[in-house]
Amino acid sequence: MSSNSPVPDFEAKLARYADLLVRVGVGLTAGGKVRITAPVEAAPFARLVQRAAYRAGALDARVAYADAHTDLALYEEGSDEAVAFLPPWQAQEREAMVADGYAFIGILGEDPSLLAGVNGDRVARRSKAMAQVFQKVSEASGNFEVSWTVAAIATPAWAHAIFPDLQEADAVARLWDDIFTVTRVDTPDPVGAWQAHLEGLQTRTDRLNQQRFAALHFQGELGTDLTVGLADGHFWQGGAERAKNGVLGVPNFPTDEVFTAPHRDRVDGVVVASKPLSVRGQLVEGIRMRFEAGRAVEVTATRGEETLRQLIATDEGAARLGEVALVPASAPVARTGTLFLNTLFDENAASHIALGRAYPTTVRPDLIGAAESPTSFADLGGNHSLIHVDWMIGSPGMNVDGVREDGSREALMRDGEWVI
């Protein structure tokens, strides 16, 4: 965080932001418990979030810090065995917290180019080891067993990557302005603004759930011509999510997407990325994939192609889709004109798809495991994988149609905007 206040009421906005993550992000109330994770650069803000949690009546609000430079040290100095080593007990604390009903608040702000010079094979090996060790925690999050949210702060390294032509203080101030805008913190009543926004997203998901489309067809000016079959009994979600423990929260700040589960075997055609993807400390640009029967059979990129190939080689499900999401081209993130180099933000500027794991909550719960019909998530077309990586395909020239079982169509988006 910058030592200079970018705007006169900067501290007041920070406090409102922290309060928003606690009250709306994870719906914390008296007696609740929360784990806050943050990069070391975010310590001042993490303290504000912790204070907001205790004001809300938290029984426990503990903070865990991470330093991305320790990862860099491992990659540059550690042996291959050290890179691949991750003790299983490292995940046990978080597994116990899930079982005990803790909410989770994740604060981001890492340098997107920190690992740019690191051997990609080492990053891939470490990423897979982490995914395996933390698989139970990831699945619990995907199933919304507890409430969780992810947000970000402006750090000098991230701000410089986005605005390389600005002085550090100016870059950080610009990034804070964008964050406050897209999270609605700069409105007179952020909580009220979010409640209204979430109602709008709920209306959109309700309409889509009523239609029961069999597939979505994407066509865009960049070369995308992709048909995404939807999982049997798919269920659209967006905005607020109610965890299995009954707590209502908002997983992402910001969020402007409505999303559901593709059918793992029913994706065909060509898709071209509309924005770069920052993943595993690398920047991947110019992504183009061709899918047949759900699997990516041709994969290219103008930059970072090897990273992309390593990603989809993680396991069998990594080359298939686990999410399809619709976002209008006029969403607040897009209106900033900023390429954030951070998926949390960039995915809310454009419609997107995700390689890898699908969320079981995106199919109707009454269809899974019922005594009279013991159907599994996979039976309905849900994809399993250690990874879940969103990348952006929407653009101001993107058209999206909903396709019904009988082949009839309904326009959902034209030129990147909703028409339903």
CSV table of C-alpha atoms in Angstrom, one decimal:
chain,number,residue,atom,x,y,z
A,1,MET,CA,0.0,0.0,0.0
A,2,SER,CA,1.2,3.5,-0.7
A,3,SER,CA,2.2,5.7,2.2
A,4,ASN,CA,0.5,8.6,0.4
A,5,SER,CA,-3.3,8.9,0.3
A,6,PRO,CA,-4.4,8.9,-3.3
A,7,VAL,CA,-7.6,10.9,-2.5
A,8,PRO,CA,-8.5,13.0,0.5
A,9,ASP,CA,-10.9,10.5,2.0
A,10,PHE,CA,-8.7,7.5,1.2
A,11,GLU,CA,-8.6,6.1,4.7
A,12,ALA,CA,-12.4,6.4,4.9
A,13,LYS,CA,-12.8,4.4,1.6
A,14,LEU,CA,-10.3,1.8,2.9
A,15,ALA,CA,-12.4,1.3,6.0
A,16,ARG,CA,-15.6,1.0,4.0
A,17,TYR,CA,-13.9,-1.5,1.7
A,18,ALA,CA,-12.8,-3.6,4.7
A,19,ASP,CA,-16.4,-3.4,6.1
A,20,LEU,CA,-17.8,-4.4,2.8
A,21,LEU,CA,-15.7,-7.6,2.6
A,22,VAL,CA,-16.8,-8.6,6.1
A,23,ARG,CA,-20.5,-7.7,5.9
A,24,VAL,CA,-21.3,-8.5,2.3
A,25,GLY,CA,-18.3,-10.6,1.2
A,26,VAL,CA,-18.6,-13.4,3.8
A,27,GLY,CA,-21.8,-12.3,5.6
A,28,LEU,CA,-20.0,-12.4,9.0
A,29,THR,CA,-22.2,-12.0,12.1
A,30,ALA,CA,-21.8,-12.3,15.8
A,31,GLY,CA,-20.1,-15.5,16.8
A,32,GLY,CA,-18.7,-16.1,13.3
A,33,LYS,CA,-15.0,-17.0,12.6
A,34,VAL,CA,-12.9,-15.9,9.7
A,35,ARG,CA,-9.4,-16.5,8.2
A,36,ILE,CA,-7.9,-13.6,6.3
A,37,THR,CA,-5.1,-14.3,3.9
A,38,ALA,CA,-3.0,-11.4,2.4
A,39,PRO,CA,0.3,-10.6,0.9
A,40,VAL,CA,2.8,-8.9,3.3
A,41,GLU,CA,2.3,-5.7,1.4
A,42,ALA,CA,-1.4,-5.7,2.4
A,43,ALA,CA,-0.8,-5.8,6.2
A,44,PRO,CA,-2.3,-2.4,6.9
A,45,PHE,CA,-5.5,-3.3,5.0
A,46,ALA,CA,-5.6,-6.8,6.5
A,47,ARG,CA,-5.7,-5.2,10.0
A,48,LEU,CA,-8.6,-3.1,8.9
A,49,VAL,CA,-10.5,-6.2,7.8
A,50,GLN,CA,-9.6,-7.9,11.0
A,51,ARG,CA,-11.0,-4.9,13.0
A,52,ALA,CA,-14.2,-4.9,10.9
A,53,ALA,CA,-14.6,-8.6,11.6
A,54,TYR,CA,-14.3,-8.1,15.4
A,55,ARG,CA,-16.7,-5.2,15.2
A,56,ALA,CA,-19.2,-7.5,13.5
A,57,GLY,CA,-18.9,-9.8,16.5
A,58,ALA,CA,-16.4,-12.3,15.2
A,59,LEU,CA,-15.3,-14.9,17.7
A,60,ASP,CA,-12.0,-15.4,15.9
A,61,ALA,CA,-10.5,-13.3,13.1
A,62,ARG,CA,-7.0,-14.5,12.3
A,63,VAL,CA,-4.6,-13.2,9.6
A,64,ALA,CA,-2.1,-15.3,7.6
A,65,TYR,CA,0.4,-13.5,5.4
A,66,ALA,CA,2.2,-14.7,2.3
A,67,ASP,CA,5.3,-13.4,0.6
A,68,ALA,CA,5.5,-14.2,-3.1
A,69,HIS,CA,9.3,-13.6,-3.0
A,70,THR,CA,9.6,-16.8,-0.9
A,71,ASP,CA,8.2,-18.7,-3.9
A,72,LEU,CA,10.7,-16.9,-6.1
A,73,ALA,CA,13.5,-18.0,-3.8
A,74,LEU,CA,12.3,-21.6,-3.9
A,75,TYR,CA,12.2,-21.6,-7.7
A,76,GLU,CA,15.6,-20.0,-8.1
A,77,GLU,CA,17.6,-21.7,-5.3
A,78,GLY,CA,15.7,-24.9,-4.4
A,79,SER,CA,16.3,-28.3,-5.7
A,80,ASP,CA,13.8,-30.1,-7.9
A,81,GLU,CA,12.9,-32.2,-4.9
A,82,ALA,CA,12.2,-29.1,-2.9
A,83,VAL,CA,10.0,-27.6,-5.6
A,84,ALA,CA,7.9,-30.8,-5.7
A,85,PHE,CA,7.8,-31.1,-1.9
A,86,LEU,CA,4.7,-29.9,0.0
A,87,PRO,CA,3.8,-31.6,3.3
A,88,PRO,CA,0.2,-32.8,3.6
A,89,TRP,CA,-0.1,-31.2,7.1
A,90,GLN,CA,0.1,-27.8,5.5
A,91,ALA,CA,-3.5,-28.2,4.4
A,92,GLN,CA,-4.8,-29.7,7.6
A,93,GLU,CA,-5.3,-26.4,9.4
A,94,ARG,CA,-7.6,-25.1,6.6
A,95,GLU,CA,-9.4,-28.4,6.4
A,96,ALA,CA,-10.1,-28.1,10.1
A,97,MET,CA,-11.3,-24.5,9.7
A,98,VAL,CA,-13.8,-25.6,7.0
A,99,ALA,CA,-15.1,-28.3,9.3
A,100,ASP,CA,-15.4,-25.6,12.0
A,101,GLY,CA,-17.4,-23.2,9.8
A,102,TYR,CA,-14.7,-20.5,9.3
A,103,ALA,CA,-15.3,-18.0,6.5
A,104,PHE,CA,-12.3,-17.1,4.3
A,105,ILE,CA,-11.3,-13.7,3.0
A,106,GLY,CA,-8.5,-13.7,0.4
A,107,ILE,CA,-6.7,-10.4,-0.4
A,108,LEU,CA,-4.7,-10.3,-3.6
A,109,GLY,CA,-2.1,-7.8,-4.9
A,110,GLU,CA,0.8,-9.8,-6.2
A,111,ASP,CA,3.2,-8.7,-9.0
A,112,PRO,CA,1.9,-10.5,-12.1
A,113,SER,CA,5.4,-10.6,-13.6
A,114,LEU,CA,7.4,-11.8,-10.6
A,115,LEU,CA,7.9,-15.3,-11.9
A,116,ALA,CA,8.4,-14.3,-15.5
A,117,GLY,CA,12.0,-15.6,-15.7
A,118,VAL,CA,11.4,-18.8,-13.8
A,119,ASN,CA,11.6,-22.2,-15.5
A,120,GLY,CA,8.0,-23.1,-16.4
A,121,ASP,CA,8.4,-26.8,-15.6
A,122,ARG,CA,9.3,-26.0,-12.0
A,123,VAL,CA,6.3,-23.7,-11.7
A,124,ALA,CA,4.0,-26.4,-13.2
A,125,ARG,CA,5.4,-29.1,-10.9
A,126,ARG,CA,4.9,-26.9,-7.8
A,127,SER,CA,1.4,-25.8,-8.9
A,128,LYS,CA,0.3,-29.4,-9.3
A,129,ALA,CA,1.7,-30.4,-5.9
A,130,MET,CA,-0.2,-27.6,-4.3
A,131,ALA,CA,-3.4,-28.5,-6.1
A,132,GLN,CA,-3.1,-32.1,-4.9
A,133,VAL,CA,-2.4,-31.2,-1.2
A,134,PHE,CA,-5.1,-28.6,-1.1
A,135,GLN,CA,-7.6,-30.5,-3.1
A,136,LYS,CA,-10.0,-31.1,-0.2
A,137,VAL,CA,-10.0,-27.3,0.6
A,138,SER,CA,-10.5,-26.4,-3.1
A,139,GLU,CA,-13.4,-28.8,-3.4
A,140,ALA,CA,-15.0,-27.4,-0.2
A,141,SER,CA,-14.7,-23.9,-1.6
A,142,GLY,CA,-16.2,-25.0,-4.9
A,143,ASN,CA,-19.1,-26.6,-3.1
A,144,PHE,CA,-19.6,-23.5,-1.0
A,145,GLU,CA,-19.4,-25.5,2.2
A,146,VAL,CA,-18.5,-22.3,3.9
A,147,SER,CA,-18.6,-18.6,2.9
A,148,TRP,CA,-15.6,-17.1,1.2
A,149,THR,CA,-14.6,-14.0,-0.8
A,150,VAL,CA,-11.6,-12.8,-2.8
A,151,ALA,CA,-10.7,-9.1,-3.3
A,152,ALA,CA,-7.6,-7.1,-4.0
A,153,ILE,CA,-5.5,-4.1,-2.9
A,154,ALA,CA,-3.2,-1.8,-4.9
A,155,THR,CA,0.5,-2.6,-4.5
A,156,PRO,CA,3.4,-0.8,-6.1
A,157,ALA,CA,4.5,-3.9,-8.1
A,158,TRP,CA,1.0,-4.6,-9.5
A,159,ALA,CA,0.3,-1.0,-10.2
A,160,HIS,CA,3.6,-0.6,-12.1
A,161,ALA,CA,2.8,-3.7,-14.2
A,162,ILE,CA,-0.5,-2.1,-15.2
A,163,PHE,CA,0.6,1.5,-15.6
A,164,PRO,CA,4.4,1.3,-16.5
A,165,ASP,CA,4.5,4.8,-17.7
A,166,LEU,CA,3.4,6.4,-14.4
A,167,GLN,CA,5.4,7.2,-11.4
A,168,GLU,CA,4.9,4.7,-8.6
A,169,ALA,CA,2.7,6.9,-6.4
A,170,ASP,CA,0.6,7.9,-9.4
A,171,ALA,CA,0.3,4.3,-10.5
A,172,VAL,CA,-0.8,3.1,-7.1
A,173,ALA,CA,-3.3,6.0,-6.8
A,174,ARG,CA,-4.8,5.2,-10.2
A,175,LEU,CA,-5.1,1.5,-9.3
A,176,TRP,CA,-6.8,2.4,-6.0
A,177,ASP,CA,-9.3,4.6,-7.9
A,178,ASP,CA,-10.1,1.7,-10.2
A,179,ILE,CA,-10.5,-0.7,-7.4
A,180,PHE,CA,-12.8,1.6,-5.4
A,181,THR,CA,-14.9,2.2,-8.6
A,182,VAL,CA,-15.4,-1.4,-9.6
A,183,THR,CA,-16.2,-2.5,-6.0
A,184,ARG,CA,-18.6,0.4,-5.6
A,185,VAL,CA,-16.7,1.6,-2.6
A,186,ASP,CA,-16.8,5.2,-4.0
A,187,THR,CA,-20.6,5.3,-3.8
A,188,PRO,CA,-22.4,7.0,-0.9
A,189,ASP,CA,-23.7,3.6,0.3
A,190,PRO,CA,-21.5,0.7,-0.9
A,191,VAL,CA,-23.5,-1.9,1.0
A,192,GLY,CA,-26.8,-0.6,-0.5
A,193,ALA,CA,-25.2,-0.4,-4.0
A,194,TRP,CA,-24.1,-4.0,-3.7
A,195,GLN,CA,-27.5,-5.2,-2.6
A,196,ALA,CA,-29.1,-3.5,-5.7
A,197,HIS,CA,-26.4,-5.0,-8.0
A,198,LEU,CA,-26.9,-8.4,-6.6
A,199,GLU,CA,-30.7,-8.2,-7.1
A,200,GLY,CA,-30.0,-7.4,-10.8
A,201,LEU,CA,-27.7,-10.4,-11.2
A,202,GLN,CA,-30.3,-12.6,-9.5
A,203,THR,CA,-32.9,-11.5,-12.0
A,204,ARG,CA,-30.6,-12.4,-14.8
A,205,THR,CA,-29.8,-15.9,-13.5
A,206,ASP,CA,-33.5,-16.5,-12.9
A,207,ARG,CA,-34.3,-15.7,-16.5
A,208,LEU,CA,-31.6,-18.0,-17.8
A,209,ASN,CA,-32.6,-20.8,-15.5
A,210,GLN,CA,-36.2,-20.6,-16.8
A,211,GLN,CA,-35.0,-21.1,-20.4
A,212,ARG,CA,-33.2,-24.4,-19.9
A,213,PHE,CA,-30.9,-23.9,-23.0
A,214,ALA,CA,-29.0,-26.9,-24.2
A,215,ALA,CA,-26.0,-24.9,-25.4
A,216,LEU,CA,-24.6,-21.5,-25.9
A,217,HIS,CA,-23.1,-20.3,-29.3
A,218,PHE,CA,-20.4,-17.7,-29.2
A,219,GLN,CA,-19.4,-15.7,-32.3
A,220,GLY,CA,-16.9,-12.9,-32.2
A,221,GLU,CA,-15.0,-10.6,-34.4
A,222,LEU,CA,-11.6,-12.0,-33.2
A,223,GLY,CA,-12.4,-15.4,-34.7
A,224,THR,CA,-14.4,-17.2,-32.0
A,225,ASP,CA,-17.1,-19.6,-33.3
A,226,LEU,CA,-17.7,-21.9,-30.3
A,227,THR,CA,-20.6,-24.0,-29.2
A,228,VAL,CA,-20.6,-24.8,-25.5
A,229,GLY,CA,-23.1,-27.6,-24.6
A,230,LEU,CA,-24.4,-27.1,-21.1
A,231,ALA,CA,-24.4,-29.8,-18.4
A,232,ASP,CA,-27.6,-31.7,-17.9
A,233,GLY,CA,-29.6,-30.0,-15.2
A,234,HIS,CA,-27.2,-27.0,-15.3
A,235,PHE,CA,-28.0,-24.2,-12.9
A,236,TRP,CA,-27.0,-20.5,-13.5
A,237,GLN,CA,-25.4,-18.6,-10.7
A,238,GLY,CA,-24.1,-15.1,-10.2
A,239,GLY,CA,-23.5,-12.5,-7.5
A,240,ALA,CA,-24.4,-13.8,-4.0
A,241,GLU,CA,-24.1,-17.4,-3.1
A,242,ARG,CA,-25.5,-19.1,0.0
A,243,ALA,CA,-23.1,-21.5,1.5
A,244,LYS,CA,-24.2,-24.9,2.8
A,245,ASN,CA,-23.9,-23.5,6.4
A,246,GLY,CA,-26.6,-21.0,5.5
A,247,VAL,CA,-24.4,-17.9,5.2
A,248,LEU,CA,-25.0,-15.6,2.2
A,249,GLY,CA,-21.8,-14.1,0.8
A,250,VAL,CA,-20.3,-12.7,-2.4
A,251,PRO,CA,-17.3,-14.8,-3.6
A,252,ASN,CA,-15.7,-12.2,-5.8
A,253,PHE,CA,-15.2,-8.4,-5.5
A,254,PRO,CA,-15.9,-7.2,-8.1
A,255,THR,CA,-18.4,-9.6,-9.8
A,256,ASP,CA,-20.5,-8.9,-12.9
A,257,GLU,CA,-20.8,-12.5,-14.2
A,258,VAL,CA,-23.5,-15.1,-14.4
A,259,PHE,CA,-22.1,-18.5,-14.9
A,260,THR,CA,-22.9,-22.2,-15.2
A,261,ALA,CA,-21.4,-25.6,-16.0
A,262,PRO,CA,-20.6,-26.7,-19.5
A,263,HIS,CA,-21.0,-30.4,-20.4
A,264,ARG,CA,-17.5,-31.8,-20.4
A,265,ASP,CA,-18.1,-33.7,-23.7
A,266,ARG,CA,-20.1,-31.2,-25.7
A,267,VAL,CA,-17.9,-28.3,-26.5
A,268,ASP,CA,-16.9,-27.8,-30.2
A,269,GLY,CA,-15.4,-25.1,-32.3
A,270,VAL,CA,-12.7,-22.4,-32.1
A,271,VAL,CA,-12.3,-19.8,-29.4
A,272,VAL,CA,-9.9,-16.9,-29.3
A,273,ALA,CA,-8.9,-15.0,-26.1
A,274,SER,CA,-9.8,-11.3,-26.0
A,275,LYS,CA,-7.4,-10.5,-23.1
A,276,PRO,CA,-4.1,-11.8,-21.9
A,277,LEU,CA,-4.1,-14.4,-19.1
A,278,SER,CA,-1.9,-14.0,-16.0
A,279,VAL,CA,-1.4,-17.5,-14.6
A,280,ARG,CA,1.4,-19.2,-12.6
A,281,GLY,CA,3.4,-16.0,-12.6
A,282,GLN,CA,3.4,-15.9,-16.4
A,283,LEU,CA,1.6,-13.8,-18.9
A,284,VAL,CA,-0.1,-15.8,-21.7
A,285,GLU,CA,-1.3,-13.8,-24.8
A,286,GLY,CA,-3.0,-14.6,-28.0
A,287,ILE,CA,-4.7,-17.8,-26.9
A,288,ARG,CA,-6.5,-19.8,-29.6
A,289,MET,CA,-8.0,-23.2,-29.0
A,290,ARG,CA,-10.0,-25.6,-31.0
A,291,PHE,CA,-12.3,-28.0,-29.2
A,292,GLU,CA,-13.7,-31.4,-30.3
A,293,ALA,CA,-16.2,-33.4,-28.2
A,294,GLY,CA,-15.3,-31.2,-25.2
A,295,ARG,CA,-11.5,-31.5,-25.4
A,296,ALA,CA,-9.0,-28.9,-26.5
A,297,VAL,CA,-7.3,-30.6,-29.5
A,298,GLU,CA,-5.4,-27.5,-30.8
A,299,VAL,CA,-3.7,-25.0,-28.5
A,300,THR,CA,-1.6,-22.0,-29.5
A,301,ALA,CA,-0.6,-18.7,-28.0
A,302,THR,CA,1.6,-15.9,-29.2
A,303,ARG,CA,3.2,-15.6,-25.8
A,304,GLY,CA,3.5,-18.1,-23.0
A,305,GLU,CA,2.3,-21.1,-25.1
A,306,GLU,CA,4.5,-23.5,-23.1
A,307,THR,CA,2.9,-22.3,-19.8
A,308,LEU,CA,-0.6,-22.9,-21.4
A,309,ARG,CA,0.3,-26.4,-22.5
A,310,GLN,CA,1.7,-27.3,-19.1
A,311,LEU,CA,-1.5,-26.1,-17.6
A,312,ILE,CA,-3.8,-28.3,-19.7
A,313,ALA,CA,-1.5,-31.2,-19.2
A,314,THR,CA,-2.1,-31.1,-15.4
A,315,ASP,CA,-4.6,-33.9,-15.6
A,316,GLU,CA,-7.3,-35.4,-18.0
A,317,GLY,CA,-9.9,-32.8,-17.1
A,318,ALA,CA,-7.6,-29.8,-17.5
A,319,ALA,CA,-8.1,-29.7,-21.3
A,320,ARG,CA,-11.9,-29.5,-20.8
A,321,LEU,CA,-14.2,-26.7,-19.6
A,322,GLY,CA,-15.5,-26.3,-16.1
A,323,GLU,CA,-17.3,-23.0,-16.4
A,324,VAL,CA,-18.9,-20.7,-19.0
A,325,ALA,CA,-19.7,-17.1,-17.9
A,326,LEU,CA,-21.5,-14.2,-19.5
A,327,VAL,CA,-20.4,-10.6,-18.7
A,328,PRO,CA,-21.6,-7.5,-20.6
A,329,ALA,CA,-18.9,-5.4,-22.4
A,330,SER,CA,-20.1,-2.4,-20.5
A,331,ALA,CA,-19.4,-3.9,-17.0
A,332,PRO,CA,-17.7,-1.5,-14.6
A,333,VAL,CA,-14.3,-3.2,-14.9
A,334,ALA,CA,-14.5,-2.9,-18.7
A,335,ARG,CA,-15.5,0.8,-18.4
A,336,THR,CA,-12.3,1.6,-16.5
A,337,GLY,CA,-10.3,0.8,-19.7
A,338,THR,CA,-7.7,-0.9,-17.5
A,339,LEU,CA,-6.2,-4.3,-18.2
A,340,PHE,CA,-5.6,-5.5,-14.7
A,341,LEU,CA,-3.5,-8.5,-15.5
A,342,ASN,CA,-5.4,-10.2,-12.7
A,343,THR,CA,-8.2,-12.7,-13.4
A,344,LEU,CA,-10.3,-11.6,-10.5
A,345,PHE,CA,-10.8,-8.3,-12.3
A,346,ASP,CA,-10.3,-9.1,-16.0
A,347,GLU,CA,-12.9,-11.9,-15.9
A,348,ASN,CA,-15.5,-9.3,-14.9
A,349,ALA,CA,-14.8,-7.2,-18.0
A,350,ALA,CA,-15.6,-9.9,-20.5
A,351,SER,CA,-17.5,-13.2,-21.0
A,352,HIS,CA,-15.2,-16.1,-20.2
A,353,ILE,CA,-14.6,-19.8,-20.0
A,354,ALA,CA,-12.6,-21.8,-17.5
A,355,LEU,CA,-10.4,-24.8,-18.1
A,356,GLY,CA,-10.6,-27.5,-15.5
A,357,ARG,CA,-12.8,-28.1,-12.5
A,358,ALA,CA,-16.5,-27.3,-12.6
A,359,TYR,CA,-18.5,-26.2,-9.5
A,360,PRO,CA,-21.0,-28.9,-8.4
A,361,THR,CA,-23.3,-26.0,-7.3
A,362,THR,CA,-23.8,-25.2,-11.0
A,363,VAL,CA,-26.1,-28.2,-11.5
A,364,ARG,CA,-29.5,-28.7,-9.8
A,365,PRO,CA,-28.9,-30.2,-6.3
A,366,ASP,CA,-32.0,-32.4,-6.6
A,367,LEU,CA,-30.4,-34.3,-9.5
A,368,ILE,CA,-27.3,-35.5,-7.6
A,369,GLY,CA,-27.4,-38.4,-5.3
A,370,ALA,CA,-31.2,-38.7,-4.9
A,371,ALA,CA,-32.1,-42.1,-3.5
A,372,GLU,CA,-34.3,-42.9,-6.4
A,373,SER,CA,-31.7,-41.7,-8.9
A,374,PRO,CA,-28.1,-41.9,-7.6
A,375,THR,CA,-26.7,-39.6,-10.3
A,376,SER,CA,-23.2,-38.2,-9.9
A,377,PHE,CA,-22.0,-34.7,-11.0
A,378,ALA,CA,-19.9,-36.4,-13.7
A,379,ASP,CA,-23.0,-38.3,-15.0
A,380,LEU,CA,-24.5,-34.9,-15.7
A,381,GLY,CA,-21.5,-33.7,-17.6
A,382,GLY,CA,-19.6,-31.9,-14.7
A,383,ASN,CA,-15.8,-31.8,-15.2
A,384,HIS,CA,-13.2,-32.8,-12.6
A,385,SER,CA,-9.7,-31.4,-12.5
A,386,LEU,CA,-7.1,-30.1,-10.1
A,387,ILE,CA,-7.2,-26.7,-11.9
A,388,HIS,CA,-9.8,-24.1,-12.5
A,389,VAL,CA,-8.4,-21.3,-14.7
A,390,ASP,CA,-10.7,-18.6,-16.2
A,391,TRP,CA,-9.7,-16.8,-19.4
A,392,MET,CA,-11.5,-14.1,-21.3
A,393,ILE,CA,-13.2,-14.5,-24.7
A,394,GLY,CA,-15.9,-11.7,-24.7
A,395,SER,CA,-15.5,-8.5,-26.6
A,396,PRO,CA,-17.6,-5.5,-27.9
A,397,GLY,CA,-18.3,-7.5,-31.0
A,398,MET,CA,-19.3,-10.8,-29.4
A,399,ASN,CA,-22.7,-12.3,-30.1
A,400,VAL,CA,-24.1,-15.1,-27.9
A,401,ASP,CA,-27.2,-17.2,-28.6
A,402,GLY,CA,-29.0,-19.7,-26.4
A,403,VAL,CA,-29.7,-22.9,-28.2
A,404,ARG,CA,-32.5,-25.2,-27.2
A,405,GLU,CA,-32.8,-29.0,-27.6
A,406,ASP,CA,-34.9,-28.6,-30.8
A,407,GLY,CA,-32.2,-26.3,-32.3
A,408,SER,CA,-34.2,-23.1,-32.0
A,409,ARG,CA,-32.3,-20.1,-30.8
A,410,GLU,CA,-32.7,-17.0,-28.7
A,411,ALA,CA,-30.4,-14.0,-28.8
A,412,LEU,CA,-28.8,-13.4,-25.4
A,413,MET,CA,-26.0,-10.9,-26.3
A,414,ARG,CA,-25.4,-8.7,-29.3
A,415,ASP,CA,-22.2,-6.7,-29.7
A,416,GLY,CA,-21.2,-7.7,-26.2
A,417,GLU,CA,-24.4,-6.5,-24.4
A,418,TRP,CA,-27.4,-8.3,-23.0
A,419,VAL,CA,-30.6,-8.3,-25.1
A,420,ILE,CA,-32.7,-10.3,-22.7
